[in-house]
Coordinates of C-alpha atoms and ligand atoms in Angstrom, one line a residue:
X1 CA 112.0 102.4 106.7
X2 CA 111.1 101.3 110.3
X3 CA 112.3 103.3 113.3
X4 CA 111.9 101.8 116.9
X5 CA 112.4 104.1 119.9
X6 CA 112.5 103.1 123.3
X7 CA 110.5 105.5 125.8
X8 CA 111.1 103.8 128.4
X9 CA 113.8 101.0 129.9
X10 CA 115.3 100.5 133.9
X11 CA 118.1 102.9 132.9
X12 CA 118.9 106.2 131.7
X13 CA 122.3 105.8 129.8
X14 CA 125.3 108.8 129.3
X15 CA 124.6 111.7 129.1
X16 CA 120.6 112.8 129.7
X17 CA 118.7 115.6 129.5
X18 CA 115.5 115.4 131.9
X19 CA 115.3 111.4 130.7
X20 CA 114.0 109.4 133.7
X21 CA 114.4 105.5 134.1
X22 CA 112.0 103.4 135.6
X23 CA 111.7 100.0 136.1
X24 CA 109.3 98.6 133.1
X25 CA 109.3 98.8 129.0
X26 CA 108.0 101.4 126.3
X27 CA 109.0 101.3 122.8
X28 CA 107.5 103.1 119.7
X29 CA 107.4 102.2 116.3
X30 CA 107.1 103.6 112.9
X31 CA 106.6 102.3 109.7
X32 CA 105.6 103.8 106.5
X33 CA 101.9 102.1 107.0
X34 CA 101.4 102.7 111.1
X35 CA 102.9 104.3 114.4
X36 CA 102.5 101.5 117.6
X37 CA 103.1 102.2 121.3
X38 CA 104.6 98.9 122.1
X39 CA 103.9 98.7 126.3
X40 CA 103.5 101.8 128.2
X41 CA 106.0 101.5 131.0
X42 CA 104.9 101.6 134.8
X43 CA 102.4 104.1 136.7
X44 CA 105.1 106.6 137.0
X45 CA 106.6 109.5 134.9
X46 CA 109.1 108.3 132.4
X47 CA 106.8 107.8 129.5
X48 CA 104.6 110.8 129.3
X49 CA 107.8 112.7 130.3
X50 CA 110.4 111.1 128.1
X51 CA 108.1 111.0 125.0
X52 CA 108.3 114.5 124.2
X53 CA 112.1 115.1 125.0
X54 CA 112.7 112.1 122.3
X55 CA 110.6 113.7 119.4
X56 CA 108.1 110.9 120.1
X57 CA 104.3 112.5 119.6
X58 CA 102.0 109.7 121.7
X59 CA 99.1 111.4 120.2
X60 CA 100.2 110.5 116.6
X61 CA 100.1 106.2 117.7
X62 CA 97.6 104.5 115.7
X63 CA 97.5 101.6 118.2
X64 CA 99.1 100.3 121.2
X65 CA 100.3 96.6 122.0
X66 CA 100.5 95.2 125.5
X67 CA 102.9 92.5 125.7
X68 CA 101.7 91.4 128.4
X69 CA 99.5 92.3 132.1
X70 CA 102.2 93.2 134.7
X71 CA 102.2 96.4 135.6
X72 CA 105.8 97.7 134.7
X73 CA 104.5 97.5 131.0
X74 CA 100.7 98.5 131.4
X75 CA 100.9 100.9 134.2
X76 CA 101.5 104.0 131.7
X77 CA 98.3 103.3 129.9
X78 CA 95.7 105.3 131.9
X79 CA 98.3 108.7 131.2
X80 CA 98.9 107.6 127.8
X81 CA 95.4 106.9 126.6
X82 CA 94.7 110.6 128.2
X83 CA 97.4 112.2 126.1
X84 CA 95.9 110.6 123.3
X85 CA 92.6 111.8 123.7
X86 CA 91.1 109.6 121.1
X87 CA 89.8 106.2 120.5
X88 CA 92.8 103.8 119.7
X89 CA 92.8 100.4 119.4
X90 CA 94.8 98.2 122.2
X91 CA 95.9 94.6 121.2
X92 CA 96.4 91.7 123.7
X93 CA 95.8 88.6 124.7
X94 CA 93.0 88.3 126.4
X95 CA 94.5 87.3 129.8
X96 CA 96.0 90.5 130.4
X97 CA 93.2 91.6 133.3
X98 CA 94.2 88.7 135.2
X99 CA 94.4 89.4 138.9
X100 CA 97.9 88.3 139.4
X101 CA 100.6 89.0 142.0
X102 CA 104.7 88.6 142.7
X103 CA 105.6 86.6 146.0
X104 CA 108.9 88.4 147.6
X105 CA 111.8 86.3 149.3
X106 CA 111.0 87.7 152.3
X107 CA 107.1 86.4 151.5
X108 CA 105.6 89.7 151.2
X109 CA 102.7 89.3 148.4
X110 CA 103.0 92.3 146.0
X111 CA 100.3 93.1 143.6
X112 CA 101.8 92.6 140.0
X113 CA 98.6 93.1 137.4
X114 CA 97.2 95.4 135.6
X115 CA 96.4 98.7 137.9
X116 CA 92.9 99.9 136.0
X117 CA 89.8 98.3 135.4
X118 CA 89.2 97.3 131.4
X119 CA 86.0 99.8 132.0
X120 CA 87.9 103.0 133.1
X121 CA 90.8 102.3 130.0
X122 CA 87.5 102.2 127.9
X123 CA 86.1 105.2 129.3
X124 CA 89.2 107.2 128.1
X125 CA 89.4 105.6 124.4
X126 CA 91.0 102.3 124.8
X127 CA 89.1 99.8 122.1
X128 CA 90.4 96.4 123.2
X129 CA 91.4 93.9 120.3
X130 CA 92.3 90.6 122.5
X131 CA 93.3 87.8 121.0
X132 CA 95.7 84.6 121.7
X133 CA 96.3 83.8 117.9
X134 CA 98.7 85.1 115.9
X135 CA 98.4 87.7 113.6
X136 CA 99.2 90.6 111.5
X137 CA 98.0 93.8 112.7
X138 CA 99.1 96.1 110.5
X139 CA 101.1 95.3 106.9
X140 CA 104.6 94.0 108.4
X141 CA 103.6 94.3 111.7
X142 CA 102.2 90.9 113.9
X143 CA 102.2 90.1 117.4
X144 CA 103.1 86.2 118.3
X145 CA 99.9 85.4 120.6
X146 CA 100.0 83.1 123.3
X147 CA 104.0 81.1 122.3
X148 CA 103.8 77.2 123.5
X149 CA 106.0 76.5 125.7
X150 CA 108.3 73.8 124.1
X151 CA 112.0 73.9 125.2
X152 CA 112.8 72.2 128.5
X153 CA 114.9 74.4 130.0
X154 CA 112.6 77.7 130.0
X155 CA 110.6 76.9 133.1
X156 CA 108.7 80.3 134.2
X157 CA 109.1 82.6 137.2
X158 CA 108.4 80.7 140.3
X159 CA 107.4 83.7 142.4
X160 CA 104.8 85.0 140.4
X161 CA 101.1 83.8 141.4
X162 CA 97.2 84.4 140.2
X163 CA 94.8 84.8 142.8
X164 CA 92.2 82.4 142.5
X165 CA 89.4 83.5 145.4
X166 CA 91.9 82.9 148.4
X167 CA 94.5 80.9 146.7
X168 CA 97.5 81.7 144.6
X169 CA 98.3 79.2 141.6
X170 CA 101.3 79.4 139.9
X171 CA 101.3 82.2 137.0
X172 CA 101.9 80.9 133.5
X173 CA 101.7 83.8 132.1
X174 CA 99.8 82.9 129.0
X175 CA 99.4 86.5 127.8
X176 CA 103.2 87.1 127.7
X177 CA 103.7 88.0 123.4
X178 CA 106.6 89.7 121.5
X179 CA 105.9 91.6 118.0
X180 CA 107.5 91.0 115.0
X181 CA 108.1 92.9 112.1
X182 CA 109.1 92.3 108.6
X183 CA 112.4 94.6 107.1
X184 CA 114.3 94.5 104.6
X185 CA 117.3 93.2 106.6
X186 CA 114.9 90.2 107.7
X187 CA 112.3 90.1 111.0
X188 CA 113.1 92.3 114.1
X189 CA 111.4 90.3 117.2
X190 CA 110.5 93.2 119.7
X191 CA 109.8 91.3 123.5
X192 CA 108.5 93.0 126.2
X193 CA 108.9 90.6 129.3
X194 CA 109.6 87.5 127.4
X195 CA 108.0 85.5 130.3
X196 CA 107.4 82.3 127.6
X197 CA 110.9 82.2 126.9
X198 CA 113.2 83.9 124.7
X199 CA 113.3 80.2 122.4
X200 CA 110.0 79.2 122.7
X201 CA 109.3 82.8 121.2
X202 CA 111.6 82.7 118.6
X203 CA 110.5 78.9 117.7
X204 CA 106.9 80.8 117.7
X205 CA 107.9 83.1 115.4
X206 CA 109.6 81.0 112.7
X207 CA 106.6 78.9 112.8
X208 CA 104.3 81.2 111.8
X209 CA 107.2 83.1 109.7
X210 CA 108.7 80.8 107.8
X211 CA 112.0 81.3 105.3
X212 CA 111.8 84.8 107.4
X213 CA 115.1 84.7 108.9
X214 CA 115.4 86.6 112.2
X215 CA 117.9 89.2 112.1
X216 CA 117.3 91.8 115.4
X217 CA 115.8 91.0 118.9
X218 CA 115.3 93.9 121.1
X219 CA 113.5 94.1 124.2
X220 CA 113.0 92.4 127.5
X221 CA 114.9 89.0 127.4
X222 CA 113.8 88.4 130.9
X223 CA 117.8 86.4 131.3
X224 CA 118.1 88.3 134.3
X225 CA 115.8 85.7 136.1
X226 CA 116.8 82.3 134.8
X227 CA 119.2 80.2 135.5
X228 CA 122.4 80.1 134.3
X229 CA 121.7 76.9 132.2
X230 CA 118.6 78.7 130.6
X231 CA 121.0 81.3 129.7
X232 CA 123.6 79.3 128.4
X233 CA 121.3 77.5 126.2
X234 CA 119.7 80.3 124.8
X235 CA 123.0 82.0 123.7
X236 CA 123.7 78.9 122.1
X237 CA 120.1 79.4 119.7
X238 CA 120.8 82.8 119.2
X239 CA 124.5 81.7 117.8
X240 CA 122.6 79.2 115.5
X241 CA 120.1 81.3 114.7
X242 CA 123.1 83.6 113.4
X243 CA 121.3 86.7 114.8
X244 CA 122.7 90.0 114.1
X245 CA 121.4 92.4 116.5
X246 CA 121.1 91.7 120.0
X247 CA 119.5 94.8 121.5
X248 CA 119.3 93.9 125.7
X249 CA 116.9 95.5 128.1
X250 CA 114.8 95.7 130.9
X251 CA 114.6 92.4 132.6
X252 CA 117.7 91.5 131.1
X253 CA 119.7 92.6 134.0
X254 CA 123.9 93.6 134.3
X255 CA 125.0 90.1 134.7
X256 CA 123.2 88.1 131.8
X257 CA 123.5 91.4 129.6
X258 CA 127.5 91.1 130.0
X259 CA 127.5 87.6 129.5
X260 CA 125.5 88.4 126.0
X261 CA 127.9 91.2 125.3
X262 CA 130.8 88.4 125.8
X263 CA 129.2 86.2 124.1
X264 CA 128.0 88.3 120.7
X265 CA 130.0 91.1 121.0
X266 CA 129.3 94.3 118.6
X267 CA 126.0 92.5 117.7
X268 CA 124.8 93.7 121.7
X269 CA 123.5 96.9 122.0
X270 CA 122.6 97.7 125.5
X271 CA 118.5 99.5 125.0
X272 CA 118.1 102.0 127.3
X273 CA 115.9 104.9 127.3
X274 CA 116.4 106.6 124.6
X275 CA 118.2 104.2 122.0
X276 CA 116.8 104.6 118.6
X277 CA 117.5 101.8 115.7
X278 CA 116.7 102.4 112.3
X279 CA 116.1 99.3 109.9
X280 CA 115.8 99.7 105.9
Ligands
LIG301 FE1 106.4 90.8 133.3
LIG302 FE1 108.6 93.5 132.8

Protein backbone atom coordinates (compact mmCIF):
# COMPACT_ATOMS: atom_id res chain seq x y z
CA UNK A 1 0.00 0.00 0.00
CA UNK A 2 1.14 3.59 -0.78
CA UNK A 3 -0.51 6.54 1.01
CA UNK A 4 0.32 10.20 -0.32
CA UNK A 5 -0.79 13.15 1.90
CA UNK A 6 -0.66 16.56 1.00
CA UNK A 7 0.71 19.00 3.89
CA UNK A 8 0.61 21.65 2.19
CA UNK A 9 -1.38 23.23 -1.12
CA UNK A 10 -2.70 27.21 -1.92
CA UNK A 11 -6.00 26.21 -0.30
CA UNK A 12 -7.64 24.91 2.74
CA UNK A 13 -10.76 23.07 1.48
CA UNK A 14 -14.45 22.52 3.60
CA UNK A 15 -14.44 22.22 6.61
CA UNK A 16 -10.87 22.70 8.60
CA UNK A 17 -9.65 22.41 11.78
CA UNK A 18 -6.58 24.84 12.43
CA UNK A 19 -5.37 23.74 8.61
CA UNK A 20 -3.60 26.75 7.01
CA UNK A 21 -3.10 27.33 3.23
CA UNK A 22 -0.20 28.81 1.78
CA UNK A 23 0.89 29.46 -1.44
CA UNK A 24 3.55 26.47 -2.28
CA UNK A 25 3.52 22.36 -2.19
CA UNK A 26 4.19 19.59 0.59
CA UNK A 27 3.26 16.08 0.08
CA UNK A 28 4.20 12.89 2.11
CA UNK A 29 4.55 9.56 1.22
CA UNK A 30 4.44 6.15 2.54
CA UNK A 31 5.34 2.93 1.25
CA UNK A 32 5.88 -0.25 2.93
CA UNK A 33 9.91 0.25 2.12
CA UNK A 34 10.27 4.31 2.95
CA UNK A 35 8.41 7.60 4.32
CA UNK A 36 9.44 10.82 1.78
CA UNK A 37 8.72 14.54 2.39
CA UNK A 38 8.08 15.44 -1.18
CA UNK A 39 8.75 19.67 -1.07
CA UNK A 40 8.41 21.41 2.13
CA UNK A 41 6.06 24.31 1.30
CA UNK A 42 7.12 28.05 1.79
CA UNK A 43 8.95 29.85 4.84
CA UNK A 44 5.73 30.10 6.62
CA UNK A 45 3.51 27.91 8.97
CA UNK A 46 1.43 25.50 7.19
CA UNK A 47 3.78 22.62 7.14
CA UNK A 48 5.20 22.26 10.60
CA UNK A 49 1.57 23.30 11.69
CA UNK A 50 -0.57 21.17 9.44
CA UNK A 51 1.69 17.97 9.76
CA UNK A 52 0.66 17.10 13.11
CA UNK A 53 -3.16 17.87 12.84
CA UNK A 54 -2.96 15.32 9.64
CA UNK A 55 -1.33 12.37 11.65
CA UNK A 56 1.71 13.09 9.54
CA UNK A 57 5.00 12.59 12.05
CA UNK A 58 7.95 14.71 9.94
CA UNK A 59 10.38 13.15 12.24
CA UNK A 60 9.52 9.54 11.01
CA UNK A 61 10.66 10.83 6.91
CA UNK A 62 13.51 8.80 5.80
CA UNK A 63 14.34 11.37 3.04
CA UNK A 64 13.01 14.47 1.52
CA UNK A 65 12.82 15.36 -2.31
CA UNK A 66 12.95 18.90 -3.62
CA UNK A 67 11.30 19.15 -6.84
CA UNK A 68 12.75 21.88 -7.57
CA UNK A 69 14.67 25.61 -6.00
CA UNK A 70 11.80 28.16 -5.77
CA UNK A 71 10.97 29.01 -2.59
CA UNK A 72 7.15 28.05 -2.26
CA UNK A 73 8.55 24.41 -2.24
CA UNK A 74 11.93 24.69 -0.31
CA UNK A 75 11.20 27.47 2.04
CA UNK A 76 9.84 24.84 4.79
CA UNK A 77 13.08 23.09 4.87
CA UNK A 78 15.16 24.94 7.53
CA UNK A 79 11.82 24.17 10.12
CA UNK A 80 11.46 20.85 8.80
CA UNK A 81 14.99 19.68 9.01
CA UNK A 82 14.81 21.10 12.74
CA UNK A 83 11.81 18.99 13.64
CA UNK A 84 13.60 16.24 12.33
CA UNK A 85 16.51 16.62 14.36
CA UNK A 86 18.52 14.03 12.50
CA UNK A 87 20.59 13.49 9.46
CA UNK A 88 18.29 12.84 6.42
CA UNK A 89 19.19 12.64 3.06
CA UNK A 90 17.68 15.52 0.59
CA UNK A 91 17.56 14.64 -3.19
CA UNK A 92 17.78 17.13 -6.05
CA UNK A 93 19.09 18.23 -8.90
CA UNK A 94 21.93 19.98 -8.46
CA UNK A 95 20.65 23.43 -9.69
CA UNK A 96 18.45 23.94 -6.95
CA UNK A 97 20.85 26.75 -5.12
CA UNK A 98 20.59 28.79 -8.12
CA UNK A 99 20.29 32.38 -7.40
CA UNK A 100 17.11 33.01 -9.29
CA UNK A 101 14.31 35.61 -9.21
CA UNK A 102 10.52 36.29 -10.55
CA UNK A 103 10.12 39.64 -12.60
CA UNK A 104 6.42 41.21 -11.66
CA UNK A 105 4.18 42.99 -14.30
CA UNK A 106 4.58 45.99 -12.69
CA UNK A 107 8.69 45.23 -13.01
CA UNK A 108 9.29 44.79 -9.50
CA UNK A 109 12.23 42.00 -9.27
CA UNK A 110 11.19 39.53 -6.53
CA UNK A 111 13.60 37.08 -5.08
CA UNK A 112 12.36 33.47 -6.04
CA UNK A 113 15.31 30.84 -4.85
CA UNK A 114 16.11 28.99 -2.40
CA UNK A 115 16.09 31.13 1.09
CA UNK A 116 19.19 29.19 3.04
CA UNK A 117 22.53 28.60 2.21
CA UNK A 118 23.36 24.65 1.31
CA UNK A 119 25.83 25.20 4.57
CA UNK A 120 23.29 26.18 7.18
CA UNK A 121 20.62 23.15 5.70
CA UNK A 122 23.84 21.07 6.38
CA UNK A 123 24.50 22.30 9.69
CA UNK A 124 20.98 21.09 10.83
CA UNK A 125 21.17 17.42 9.13
CA UNK A 126 20.40 17.90 5.50
CA UNK A 127 22.86 15.31 3.52
CA UNK A 128 22.48 16.53 -0.04
CA UNK A 129 22.11 13.72 -2.84
CA UNK A 130 22.04 15.93 -6.16
CA UNK A 131 21.75 14.55 -9.14
CA UNK A 132 20.21 15.35 -12.84
CA UNK A 133 19.84 11.59 -13.89
CA UNK A 134 17.12 9.60 -13.27
CA UNK A 135 16.78 7.25 -10.72
CA UNK A 136 15.38 4.98 -8.22
CA UNK A 137 15.73 6.18 -4.81
CA UNK A 138 14.06 3.87 -2.86
CA UNK A 139 12.30 0.36 -4.26
CA UNK A 140 9.21 1.91 -6.28
CA UNK A 141 10.17 5.19 -5.72
CA UNK A 142 12.31 7.41 -8.60
CA UNK A 143 12.59 10.98 -9.27
CA UNK A 144 12.59 12.01 -13.22
CA UNK A 145 15.89 14.27 -13.14
CA UNK A 146 16.39 17.01 -15.30
CA UNK A 147 13.03 16.12 -18.30
CA UNK A 148 14.17 17.43 -21.91
CA UNK A 149 12.13 19.71 -23.10
CA UNK A 150 10.59 18.15 -26.37
CA UNK A 151 6.96 19.25 -27.09
CA UNK A 152 6.68 22.64 -28.86
CA UNK A 153 4.04 24.07 -27.22
CA UNK A 154 5.47 23.96 -23.45
CA UNK A 155 7.63 27.08 -23.60
CA UNK A 156 8.60 28.09 -19.88
CA UNK A 157 7.72 30.97 -17.63
CA UNK A 158 8.79 34.16 -19.24
CA UNK A 159 9.10 36.22 -16.03
CA UNK A 160 11.24 34.16 -14.18
CA UNK A 161 15.12 35.15 -14.41
CA UNK A 162 18.75 33.87 -12.90
CA UNK A 163 21.05 36.44 -11.82
CA UNK A 164 24.15 36.20 -13.49
CA UNK A 165 26.61 39.01 -11.73
CA UNK A 166 24.31 42.09 -12.78
CA UNK A 167 22.25 40.44 -15.44
CA UNK A 168 19.10 38.33 -15.47
CA UNK A 169 18.95 35.47 -18.12
CA UNK A 170 16.02 33.79 -18.73
CA UNK A 171 15.33 30.81 -16.15
CA UNK A 172 15.08 27.30 -17.66
CA UNK A 173 14.61 25.84 -14.82
CA UNK A 174 16.67 22.75 -15.33
CA UNK A 175 16.19 21.40 -11.76
CA UNK A 176 12.29 21.31 -12.12
CA UNK A 177 11.61 17.04 -11.44
CA UNK A 178 8.35 15.08 -10.55
CA UNK A 179 8.60 11.57 -8.62
CA UNK A 180 7.22 8.57 -9.69
CA UNK A 181 6.11 5.59 -8.10
CA UNK A 182 5.28 2.10 -9.09
CA UNK A 183 1.55 0.56 -7.67
CA UNK A 184 -0.27 -1.89 -8.31
CA UNK A 185 -2.86 0.14 -10.20
CA UNK A 186 0.16 1.36 -12.51
CA UNK A 187 2.70 4.63 -11.91
CA UNK A 188 1.41 7.71 -9.84
CA UNK A 189 3.61 10.78 -11.33
CA UNK A 190 3.75 13.27 -8.20
CA UNK A 191 4.92 17.12 -9.79
CA UNK A 192 5.74 19.74 -7.71
CA UNK A 193 5.94 22.88 -10.04
CA UNK A 194 6.01 21.07 -13.22
CA UNK A 195 8.01 24.07 -14.72
CA UNK A 196 9.44 21.40 -17.75
CA UNK A 197 6.06 20.78 -18.70
CA UNK A 198 3.35 18.55 -17.77
CA UNK A 199 4.17 16.36 -21.45
CA UNK A 200 7.61 16.61 -21.56
CA UNK A 201 7.39 15.05 -17.92
CA UNK A 202 5.27 12.42 -18.63
CA UNK A 203 7.21 11.61 -22.16
CA UNK A 204 10.23 11.52 -19.44
CA UNK A 205 8.73 9.17 -17.44
CA UNK A 206 7.62 6.62 -19.95
CA UNK A 207 10.98 6.67 -21.32
CA UNK A 208 12.64 5.68 -18.51
CA UNK A 209 9.44 3.46 -17.45
CA UNK A 210 8.53 1.68 -20.15
CA UNK A 211 5.15 -0.84 -20.53
CA UNK A 212 4.50 1.19 -16.97
CA UNK A 213 1.36 2.67 -17.82
CA UNK A 214 0.61 6.00 -16.01
CA UNK A 215 -2.46 5.79 -14.12
CA UNK A 216 -2.54 8.98 -11.34
CA UNK A 217 -0.91 12.49 -11.63
CA UNK A 218 -1.09 14.65 -8.60
CA UNK A 219 0.58 17.76 -7.93
CA UNK A 220 1.48 21.08 -9.41
CA UNK A 221 0.49 21.12 -13.11
CA UNK A 222 1.74 24.58 -13.32
CA UNK A 223 -1.68 25.04 -16.24
CA UNK A 224 -2.44 27.99 -14.41
CA UNK A 225 0.47 29.83 -16.29
CA UNK A 226 0.24 28.64 -19.83
CA UNK A 227 -1.55 29.41 -22.45
CA UNK A 228 -4.63 28.29 -23.34
CA UNK A 229 -3.10 26.27 -26.40
CA UNK A 230 -0.61 24.59 -23.95
CA UNK A 231 -3.57 23.66 -22.05
CA UNK A 232 -5.61 22.38 -24.66
CA UNK A 233 -2.95 20.20 -25.88
CA UNK A 234 -2.01 18.72 -22.82
CA UNK A 235 -5.68 17.64 -22.05
CA UNK A 236 -5.52 16.13 -25.23
CA UNK A 237 -2.22 13.73 -23.95
CA UNK A 238 -3.71 13.05 -20.85
CA UNK A 239 -7.01 11.74 -22.79
CA UNK A 240 -4.58 9.46 -24.82
CA UNK A 241 -2.70 8.67 -22.23
CA UNK A 242 -6.10 7.30 -20.73
CA UNK A 243 -5.19 8.56 -17.25
CA UNK A 244 -7.31 7.76 -14.43
CA UNK A 245 -6.64 10.17 -11.74
CA UNK A 246 -6.16 13.69 -12.22
CA UNK A 247 -5.41 15.06 -8.78
CA UNK A 248 -5.01 19.27 -9.48
CA UNK A 249 -3.00 21.56 -7.28
CA UNK A 250 -1.07 24.40 -6.47
CA UNK A 251 -0.09 26.15 -9.62
CA UNK A 252 -2.83 24.74 -11.29
CA UNK A 253 -5.03 27.65 -10.59
CA UNK A 254 -9.35 27.89 -10.62
CA UNK A 255 -9.58 28.40 -14.32
CA UNK A 256 -7.33 25.51 -15.84
CA UNK A 257 -8.44 23.31 -12.81
CA UNK A 258 -12.28 23.68 -14.11
CA UNK A 259 -11.35 23.33 -17.47
CA UNK A 260 -9.67 19.80 -16.34
CA UNK A 261 -12.62 19.03 -14.26
CA UNK A 262 -14.77 19.60 -17.67
CA UNK A 263 -12.69 17.94 -19.38
CA UNK A 264 -12.05 14.46 -17.21
CA UNK A 265 -14.68 14.75 -14.98
CA UNK A 266 -14.73 12.26 -11.69
CA UNK A 267 -11.11 11.33 -12.69
CA UNK A 268 -10.28 15.31 -11.11
CA UNK A 269 -9.74 15.55 -7.70
CA UNK A 270 -9.08 18.98 -6.58
CA UNK A 271 -5.50 18.45 -3.92
CA UNK A 272 -5.78 20.59 -1.29
CA UNK A 273 -4.31 20.53 2.03
CA UNK A 274 -5.26 17.76 3.51
CA UNK A 275 -6.44 15.31 0.66
CA UNK A 276 -5.19 11.86 1.29
CA UNK A 277 -5.20 9.05 -1.65
CA UNK A 278 -4.53 5.64 -1.01
CA UNK A 279 -3.21 3.33 -3.91
CA UNK A 280 -2.96 -0.68 -3.58
FE1 LIG B 1 8.31 26.83 -9.09
FE1 LIG C 1 5.46 26.31 -7.07
Amino acid sequence: MTKLTVITENTVPGKVDGLCGEHGFSLFLETPEIRILFDTGPAGIATLGNAPKLGVDLSSADAIVLSHGHGDHTGGLLGVLRTIGKPIPVYGHPGIFADRVSKRANGRIVYAGMPYKREALEGLGATFNLSAAFREIAPGVYLTGEVPRRSAFETGDAELYIKRGNDLVRDPLPDDQSMAVKTAEGIALILGCCHAGLVNTIDRCREKLPGQPIHTIIGGTHLGFAPAEQLRETSRVLRDLGIKRLGLSHCTGLPAGAYLAREFGEAVAFCNVGYTLTLP
